[in-house]
Coordinates of C-alpha atoms in Angstrom, one line a residue:
M1 CA 150.5 141.2 -200.3
T2 CA 148.5 138.0 -198.6
T3 CA 150.1 134.9 -199.9
L4 CA 148.2 131.3 -200.1
V5 CA 150.3 128.4 -199.3
W6 CA 149.1 125.2 -201.2
L7 CA 150.4 122.2 -199.2
R8 CA 151.1 118.7 -200.7
D9 CA 153.2 116.4 -199.6
D10 CA 155.0 118.6 -197.5
L11 CA 152.9 118.8 -194.1
R12 CA 155.6 120.5 -191.8
L13 CA 156.9 123.9 -190.7
E14 CA 160.8 123.2 -190.8
D15 CA 162.5 123.7 -193.9
H16 CA 159.3 124.8 -195.7
P17 CA 160.3 127.4 -198.4
A18 CA 156.5 128.2 -199.5
L19 CA 156.2 129.0 -195.8
A20 CA 159.2 130.9 -195.3
A21 CA 158.2 133.1 -198.6
A22 CA 154.5 133.5 -197.2
A23 CA 156.5 135.0 -193.8
E24 CA 157.7 137.9 -195.8
D25 CA 154.5 139.3 -196.7
P26 CA 152.8 142.1 -194.5
D27 CA 149.5 141.1 -195.2
G28 CA 149.9 137.5 -193.7
A29 CA 149.1 134.1 -195.0
V30 CA 146.3 131.7 -195.7
V31 CA 147.7 128.2 -195.5
V32 CA 145.4 125.4 -197.5
F33 CA 145.6 121.5 -197.5
L34 CA 143.4 120.3 -200.6
L35 CA 142.4 116.5 -200.9
D36 CA 142.7 116.4 -204.6
E37 CA 141.5 112.9 -205.8
D38 CA 139.6 114.1 -208.7
S39 CA 142.3 115.8 -211.2
P40 CA 143.8 113.6 -214.0
G41 CA 146.5 111.7 -213.4
I42 CA 146.4 112.3 -209.7
R43 CA 145.8 108.7 -207.9
P44 CA 143.3 108.2 -205.2
L45 CA 145.0 107.3 -201.6
G46 CA 145.0 103.9 -200.2
G47 CA 143.2 103.3 -197.2
A48 CA 146.5 103.1 -194.9
A49 CA 147.5 106.6 -196.5
R50 CA 144.5 107.8 -195.8
W51 CA 144.9 107.0 -192.0
W52 CA 148.3 108.5 -191.8
L53 CA 147.2 111.8 -193.7
H54 CA 144.3 112.3 -191.2
G55 CA 147.0 112.0 -188.2
S56 CA 149.4 114.3 -189.9
L57 CA 146.7 117.0 -191.0
R58 CA 145.7 116.9 -187.3
S59 CA 149.0 117.5 -185.9
L60 CA 150.0 120.2 -188.2
G61 CA 146.5 122.1 -187.5
E62 CA 147.7 122.0 -184.2
E63 CA 151.2 123.2 -184.8
L64 CA 149.6 126.2 -187.0
A65 CA 146.7 126.9 -184.5
A66 CA 149.5 127.6 -182.0
L67 CA 151.0 130.1 -184.1
G68 CA 147.4 131.8 -184.6
I69 CA 147.2 130.5 -188.0
P70 CA 144.3 128.4 -189.2
L71 CA 145.0 125.3 -191.6
V72 CA 142.2 125.3 -194.4
L73 CA 140.8 122.1 -195.3
R74 CA 139.3 121.8 -198.7
R75 CA 138.7 118.8 -201.5
G76 CA 138.0 118.9 -205.1
A77 CA 140.3 119.3 -208.5
A78 CA 143.2 121.7 -207.8
A79 CA 142.6 123.7 -211.3
E80 CA 139.2 124.7 -209.8
R81 CA 139.6 124.8 -206.0
I82 CA 142.9 126.9 -205.8
P83 CA 141.7 129.5 -208.0
E84 CA 138.6 129.7 -205.9
L85 CA 140.4 129.8 -202.6
A86 CA 142.8 132.6 -204.0
A87 CA 139.9 134.7 -205.0
E88 CA 137.9 133.8 -201.2
S89 CA 140.9 135.1 -199.6
G90 CA 142.0 138.3 -201.7
A91 CA 145.5 136.3 -202.4
D92 CA 147.8 138.5 -204.7
R93 CA 150.2 135.4 -204.7
V94 CA 149.8 131.3 -204.7
V95 CA 153.3 129.7 -203.6
W96 CA 153.8 125.8 -203.0
N97 CA 157.0 123.7 -203.0
R98 CA 157.2 121.7 -206.4
R99 CA 156.1 118.1 -206.8
F100 CA 156.9 116.0 -209.7
G101 CA 155.5 113.1 -211.8
A102 CA 151.8 113.6 -212.8
G103 CA 151.6 116.3 -210.2
R104 CA 154.0 118.6 -212.4
A105 CA 151.6 118.9 -215.5
L106 CA 148.4 119.6 -213.0
D107 CA 150.7 122.6 -211.1
A108 CA 151.6 124.1 -214.4
A109 CA 147.5 124.2 -215.2
V110 CA 146.9 125.5 -211.8
A111 CA 149.8 128.3 -212.3
D112 CA 148.1 129.0 -215.8
R113 CA 144.8 129.5 -214.2
L114 CA 145.9 131.8 -211.4
R115 CA 148.0 134.1 -213.6
E116 CA 145.1 134.4 -216.2
A117 CA 143.3 136.0 -213.0
G118 CA 146.2 138.3 -212.4
R119 CA 148.0 136.5 -209.4
R120 CA 151.3 136.0 -209.0
V121 CA 152.8 132.3 -208.8
S122 CA 156.1 131.1 -207.2
S123 CA 157.3 127.2 -206.8
F124 CA 160.2 126.3 -204.5
R125 CA 162.4 123.6 -204.3
G126 CA 161.7 121.7 -201.0
S127 CA 161.0 117.9 -201.6
L128 CA 163.9 116.5 -203.1
L129 CA 167.7 116.9 -202.2
F130 CA 168.1 117.8 -206.0
E131 CA 165.8 118.7 -208.8
P132 CA 165.1 116.8 -211.4
G133 CA 166.9 117.9 -214.7
S134 CA 169.7 118.8 -212.8
I135 CA 171.3 115.5 -212.4
V136 CA 171.2 114.1 -216.1
T137 CA 173.7 112.4 -218.2
G138 CA 176.4 113.9 -220.5
Q139 CA 174.3 113.6 -223.5
G140 CA 171.6 115.3 -221.0
T141 CA 169.3 112.5 -220.3
P142 CA 168.2 110.9 -217.4
Y143 CA 170.1 108.0 -215.6
R144 CA 168.6 104.5 -215.8
V145 CA 171.6 103.3 -213.6
Y146 CA 171.7 103.9 -210.4
S147 CA 175.3 103.8 -209.3
A148 CA 176.1 106.2 -211.9
F149 CA 173.0 108.6 -210.8
W150 CA 174.5 108.7 -207.2
R151 CA 177.8 109.5 -208.1
A152 CA 176.5 112.4 -210.1
C153 CA 174.4 113.5 -207.2
L154 CA 177.4 113.3 -204.8
S155 CA 179.5 115.4 -207.0
A156 CA 177.1 118.3 -207.3
P157 CA 176.8 121.0 -205.0
A158 CA 175.5 119.9 -201.5
P159 CA 171.9 120.0 -200.7
P160 CA 170.8 123.4 -199.2
V161 CA 171.2 123.9 -195.3
P162 CA 167.4 123.4 -194.0
L163 CA 165.5 126.5 -193.4
P164 CA 164.2 127.3 -189.9
R165 CA 160.9 127.2 -189.1
P166 CA 159.2 130.4 -190.5
A167 CA 159.4 133.4 -188.3
G168 CA 156.8 136.0 -188.3
L169 CA 154.4 133.8 -190.2
R170 CA 151.0 135.3 -189.5
A171 CA 147.3 134.7 -190.6
A172 CA 145.9 136.8 -193.4
T173 CA 143.1 138.9 -192.4
R174 CA 140.3 137.1 -194.6
Q175 CA 140.4 133.4 -194.2
P176 CA 138.1 131.0 -196.1
A177 CA 135.8 128.4 -194.6
S178 CA 137.4 125.1 -194.0
D179 CA 135.9 121.8 -194.0
A180 CA 136.2 119.7 -190.8
L181 CA 139.1 117.2 -191.0
D182 CA 136.5 114.2 -189.5
E183 CA 134.1 115.1 -192.3
W184 CA 136.7 113.9 -194.9
R185 CA 136.5 110.2 -193.2
L186 CA 139.6 109.6 -193.9
L187 CA 139.7 106.9 -191.0
P188 CA 138.5 103.5 -191.3
Q189 CA 134.8 103.0 -190.2
R190 CA 133.4 99.7 -189.6
P191 CA 135.3 97.7 -189.1
D192 CA 138.4 99.8 -187.6
W193 CA 141.5 98.1 -188.9
A194 CA 143.8 100.8 -187.9
G195 CA 144.6 99.7 -184.6
G196 CA 147.8 98.2 -185.2
L197 CA 148.8 101.4 -187.2
A198 CA 148.1 103.6 -184.1
E199 CA 150.2 101.1 -181.9
R200 CA 153.0 101.5 -183.8
W201 CA 152.9 105.2 -185.0
S202 CA 152.1 108.8 -184.4
P203 CA 151.9 110.8 -187.7
G204 CA 152.9 114.5 -187.7
E205 CA 156.1 116.5 -187.9
P206 CA 157.2 116.5 -183.9
A207 CA 156.9 112.5 -184.0
A208 CA 158.8 112.3 -187.0
A209 CA 161.8 114.6 -185.3
L210 CA 161.8 112.4 -182.7
R211 CA 162.0 109.2 -184.5
L212 CA 165.0 111.0 -186.4
D213 CA 166.7 112.0 -183.3
R214 CA 166.1 108.2 -182.1
F215 CA 167.6 106.8 -185.1
L216 CA 170.8 109.1 -185.2
R217 CA 171.3 108.6 -181.4
E218 CA 170.6 104.5 -181.0
R219 CA 170.7 103.0 -184.6
A220 CA 172.6 105.0 -187.1
D221 CA 176.3 103.4 -186.1
R222 CA 175.0 100.0 -186.9
Y223 CA 172.8 100.9 -190.0
A224 CA 175.0 100.1 -192.4
A225 CA 176.0 96.3 -190.8
D226 CA 172.2 95.6 -189.6
R227 CA 170.0 97.4 -192.2
D228 CA 169.0 94.0 -194.1
R229 CA 168.0 92.3 -190.6
P230 CA 164.5 92.4 -189.9
D231 CA 165.0 91.1 -186.4
A232 CA 167.7 93.4 -185.8
D233 CA 165.5 96.9 -185.5
A234 CA 168.1 98.9 -187.3
G235 CA 166.2 101.2 -189.7
S236 CA 165.2 104.3 -189.5
E237 CA 161.6 104.2 -189.8
L238 CA 161.6 107.6 -191.5
S239 CA 159.9 106.7 -194.8
P240 CA 156.6 107.7 -193.8
A241 CA 157.5 111.0 -192.8
L242 CA 159.6 111.5 -196.0
R243 CA 156.5 110.2 -197.8
W244 CA 154.3 113.0 -196.2
G245 CA 157.1 115.5 -196.2
E246 CA 156.8 115.7 -192.0
L247 CA 160.5 115.7 -192.6
S248 CA 162.3 117.1 -195.4
P249 CA 165.0 115.2 -197.3
R250 CA 167.7 117.8 -196.5
T251 CA 167.0 118.0 -192.8
V252 CA 167.6 114.1 -192.9
W253 CA 170.8 114.7 -195.0
H254 CA 172.3 117.3 -193.1
R255 CA 171.4 116.0 -189.6
A256 CA 173.0 112.8 -190.6
I257 CA 176.3 114.5 -191.7
A258 CA 176.0 116.6 -188.3
A259 CA 175.9 113.7 -186.2
G260 CA 179.1 112.1 -187.2
V261 CA 178.3 108.6 -187.8
D262 CA 178.9 106.8 -191.0
A263 CA 176.1 108.1 -192.9
G264 CA 176.9 106.7 -196.5
M265 CA 174.9 103.7 -196.6
F266 CA 172.0 105.6 -195.2
L267 CA 172.4 108.5 -197.2
S268 CA 172.6 106.3 -200.2
E269 CA 168.8 105.3 -199.5
L270 CA 168.1 109.0 -199.5
G271 CA 169.9 108.7 -203.0
W272 CA 167.8 105.8 -203.9
R273 CA 164.4 107.5 -203.3
E274 CA 166.0 110.6 -205.8
F275 CA 166.4 107.9 -208.2
A276 CA 162.7 106.8 -207.9
W277 CA 161.2 110.5 -208.3
H278 CA 163.8 111.8 -211.0
T279 CA 162.7 108.7 -212.9
A280 CA 159.1 109.6 -212.2
A281 CA 159.5 112.8 -213.2
H282 CA 160.3 112.0 -216.6
E283 CA 158.1 109.1 -216.8
P284 CA 154.9 109.8 -215.2
G285 CA 152.4 106.8 -214.7
L286 CA 154.9 104.4 -213.2
H287 CA 152.1 102.1 -211.8
E288 CA 150.6 101.7 -214.9
R289 CA 153.3 100.6 -217.4
G290 CA 156.8 99.2 -217.1
L291 CA 160.1 101.1 -218.4
N292 CA 161.2 98.3 -220.1
P293 CA 158.5 97.6 -223.1
Q294 CA 160.1 94.3 -223.6
F295 CA 158.0 93.1 -220.6
D296 CA 154.8 94.0 -222.2
A297 CA 154.6 90.6 -223.6
F298 CA 155.6 88.9 -220.5
P299 CA 152.9 86.4 -219.7
W300 CA 152.0 87.8 -216.3
R301 CA 149.2 85.7 -214.6
T302 CA 146.2 88.4 -214.0
D303 CA 143.9 86.2 -212.3
P304 CA 145.7 84.2 -209.9
G305 CA 142.9 83.4 -207.8
P306 CA 143.7 81.6 -204.4
E307 CA 147.3 82.0 -204.5
L308 CA 147.1 85.5 -204.6
A309 CA 144.9 85.6 -201.7
A310 CA 147.0 83.4 -199.7
W311 CA 150.0 86.1 -200.3
Q312 CA 147.8 88.7 -199.1
R313 CA 147.0 87.3 -196.1
G314 CA 150.3 86.1 -195.2
E315 CA 149.6 82.2 -195.6
T316 CA 151.7 81.1 -198.2
G317 CA 153.5 78.5 -196.1
F318 CA 156.8 80.5 -196.1
P319 CA 157.7 82.3 -192.9
F320 CA 159.8 85.1 -194.5
V321 CA 157.2 85.6 -196.6
D322 CA 154.3 85.3 -194.4
A323 CA 155.8 87.4 -191.6
G324 CA 156.3 90.3 -193.9
M325 CA 152.8 90.3 -195.4
R326 CA 151.4 90.2 -191.7
E327 CA 153.8 93.2 -190.7
L328 CA 152.2 95.0 -193.3
W329 CA 148.8 94.3 -192.7
R330 CA 149.1 94.9 -189.0
T331 CA 151.2 98.1 -189.1
G332 CA 151.2 99.8 -192.4
F333 CA 154.8 99.2 -192.8
M334 CA 157.3 96.3 -193.8
H335 CA 160.8 96.1 -193.5
N336 CA 162.4 96.9 -196.9
R337 CA 164.6 93.0 -197.2
A338 CA 161.0 91.3 -196.5
R339 CA 159.5 94.1 -199.2
M340 CA 162.0 92.7 -201.8
V341 CA 161.4 88.9 -200.6
T342 CA 157.7 89.1 -200.6
A343 CA 157.4 91.3 -204.2
S344 CA 159.8 88.4 -205.6
F345 CA 157.8 85.7 -204.4
L346 CA 154.4 87.0 -206.1
T347 CA 156.2 88.1 -209.5
K348 CA 158.4 85.4 -209.8
N349 CA 157.4 82.0 -208.0
L350 CA 153.7 83.0 -208.7
L351 CA 153.8 84.8 -212.2
V352 CA 151.6 87.6 -211.0
D353 CA 151.5 90.8 -212.6
W354 CA 153.7 93.2 -210.6
R355 CA 150.9 96.1 -210.8
I356 CA 148.7 93.6 -208.6
G357 CA 151.2 93.3 -206.0
E358 CA 151.7 97.2 -206.5
A359 CA 148.1 98.0 -205.7
W360 CA 148.0 95.9 -202.9
F361 CA 151.1 97.8 -201.3
W362 CA 149.7 101.2 -202.4
D363 CA 146.6 100.2 -200.3
T364 CA 148.2 98.9 -197.4
L365 CA 151.5 101.0 -197.0
V366 CA 151.6 104.1 -194.9
D367 CA 154.7 105.1 -197.0
A368 CA 153.4 104.3 -200.3
D369 CA 154.2 107.4 -202.6
A370 CA 153.5 107.8 -206.3
A371 CA 157.0 107.1 -207.4
S372 CA 158.9 104.8 -205.0
N373 CA 156.1 102.1 -204.8
P374 CA 156.0 101.4 -208.3
F375 CA 159.7 102.1 -208.9
N376 CA 160.6 99.4 -206.5
W377 CA 158.1 96.9 -207.5
Q378 CA 159.6 97.4 -211.1
W379 CA 162.8 97.0 -209.9
V380 CA 162.2 93.6 -208.1
A381 CA 160.0 92.4 -211.3
G382 CA 162.7 93.3 -213.7
C383 CA 160.9 95.8 -216.0
G384 CA 162.3 99.0 -214.3
A385 CA 165.3 101.4 -214.1
D386 CA 168.5 99.7 -213.2
A387 CA 166.2 96.4 -212.5
A388 CA 167.3 93.3 -210.8
P389 CA 168.2 90.9 -213.4
Y390 CA 165.1 89.0 -213.9
F391 CA 167.1 85.8 -213.0
R392 CA 167.6 87.0 -209.6
I393 CA 164.9 85.5 -207.8
F394 CA 165.2 85.8 -204.0
N395 CA 164.6 82.1 -202.2
P396 CA 162.5 83.1 -199.3
S397 CA 163.8 79.9 -197.4
A398 CA 167.7 81.2 -198.3
Q399 CA 166.6 84.8 -197.5
A400 CA 165.5 84.0 -193.9
Q401 CA 168.4 81.7 -193.2
R402 CA 170.8 84.9 -194.1
F403 CA 169.0 87.5 -192.9
D404 CA 166.3 86.2 -189.9
P405 CA 168.5 83.1 -188.8
E406 CA 167.1 82.7 -185.4
G407 CA 163.5 82.9 -187.0
E408 CA 162.8 86.1 -184.8
Y409 CA 161.3 88.1 -187.4
A410 CA 159.1 85.1 -188.7
G411 CA 158.0 84.1 -185.0
R412 CA 157.1 87.8 -184.2
W413 CA 154.7 87.9 -187.2
A414 CA 153.6 84.4 -188.7
P415 CA 154.5 82.0 -185.5
E416 CA 152.3 79.2 -187.3
S417 CA 153.5 79.5 -190.9
L418 CA 155.6 76.4 -190.8
L419 CA 152.0 74.6 -190.2
I420 CA 150.8 75.7 -193.4
P421 CA 151.3 74.1 -196.4
E422 CA 153.5 75.9 -199.3
I423 CA 151.5 77.2 -201.8
V424 CA 154.1 76.7 -204.6
D425 CA 157.4 74.4 -205.0
L426 CA 160.3 76.9 -204.9
R427 CA 162.6 75.0 -207.6
A428 CA 159.7 74.2 -210.1
S429 CA 158.4 77.9 -210.1
R430 CA 161.8 78.8 -210.5
I431 CA 162.2 77.0 -213.8
R432 CA 158.8 78.3 -214.7
A433 CA 159.8 81.8 -214.1
L434 CA 162.8 81.7 -216.2
A435 CA 161.6 79.7 -219.1
A436 CA 158.9 82.4 -219.7
Y437 CA 161.5 84.9 -219.4
D438 CA 163.3 83.3 -222.1
A439 CA 160.4 82.7 -224.1
M440 CA 159.7 86.3 -223.7
R441 CA 163.0 87.3 -225.0
A442 CA 162.7 84.9 -228.2
G443 CA 159.2 86.1 -228.9
A444 CA 157.4 82.8 -227.8
Q445 CA 154.4 82.2 -226.0
P446 CA 155.1 80.3 -222.9
D447 CA 153.4 78.4 -220.4
A448 CA 152.8 80.2 -217.4
S449 CA 149.9 78.2 -215.8
P450 CA 150.2 76.9 -212.1
A451 CA 150.6 73.6 -213.2
A452 CA 153.9 74.2 -215.5
S453 CA 156.4 73.2 -213.1
S454 CA 158.8 70.7 -214.7
G455 CA 161.4 70.9 -217.5
A456 CA 164.6 71.7 -217.6
E457 CA 166.1 75.2 -215.9
P458 CA 167.6 77.2 -218.4
G459 CA 171.2 78.3 -217.8
A460 CA 170.8 80.5 -215.0
K461 CA 172.7 81.7 -212.1
P462 CA 171.9 80.3 -208.3
S463 CA 168.8 81.9 -206.7
D464 CA 169.3 84.2 -203.6

């Protein structure tokens, strides 16, 4: 039996159930990565993600080549290309690790086509700690509150122990022709804006394993205390590896526990990723519509003009915001605390539609995935699952005093920000945002124009 392994966001060898299954077949395997930006519901990758994908595929190709197995690269709509590849290779079976969100329906369509052609199909649990549908409320519905969701996860049987690299994996005799990776032009052309990405990151499973080792050895014991400090270098920096499946969440989970460190807070961050994907499994299209339909009537500014450009360039005049946005542009990454503050500033101080900010992060983050990116933007904007109350508006100046008290983070990324005129009055814009929220709830049409900057502040809690 020959098995075709269809790779997606699981670009690794360790803890890869689909590859492990293929290693059991006597006639070998065909390993395929399909660049699918044509299927309905599949969102084309942003620029930073394409850069990472190029490096990760190159790394995986080298790892497989060392085993004598080519990595076959093709592009096109999966419902067409995967059956074609199965026919070209004479594969009796096609296997993959399950995905969720919009990809679930596509996978079902591909499976139907393959079975119609007489081929076996197997899918495996490999991208999450817990399968969507296995963690539900007592009424059988998805959780909408994270704390309850995570308690249910921790009460469930522990995630399986990670699988070793598949021993005995070998190449099938009939290997389809492969595209050349460089022909896909995933890397930026002219101008080449990816220099800062290359300085900070090395995509691929080997580099991801080293980052995990470094985190557990050097940072994990202070993660809970310093994780909100962008000046403290306490983060794991594992989110790109998890997004591309260079590490499985099960590997991270079990390695953290085995390391004997206080991993509770760290593992809860894996839980937040789970929460995003479990939500996306039930609510595909998170980047297009809010989970709370009440916000469909919110008067977002969809044409914010120069203020949006200032936010994107890191020229708002608020050093904490500007530092985050410049770190993002330079490295394809932003500290999580800065992500919350920059997103709050855009959606609440500037009243810009959260989808505009989400699209910018989608294009510039190396770790933007189809669940976490829109899920987190909805959380900040107030229209998502377990969303931050709308009146929680992150004051960037107060946030800087609390989490970057010496100004090290701001000084590293935006040293001249204090010389830039502030593009908005924080107090006035807060009043405007809360008035818009109250009017939305009352069914009125508030004034969300930039000039709407005066009036009595509604009864609300102090800003963070």
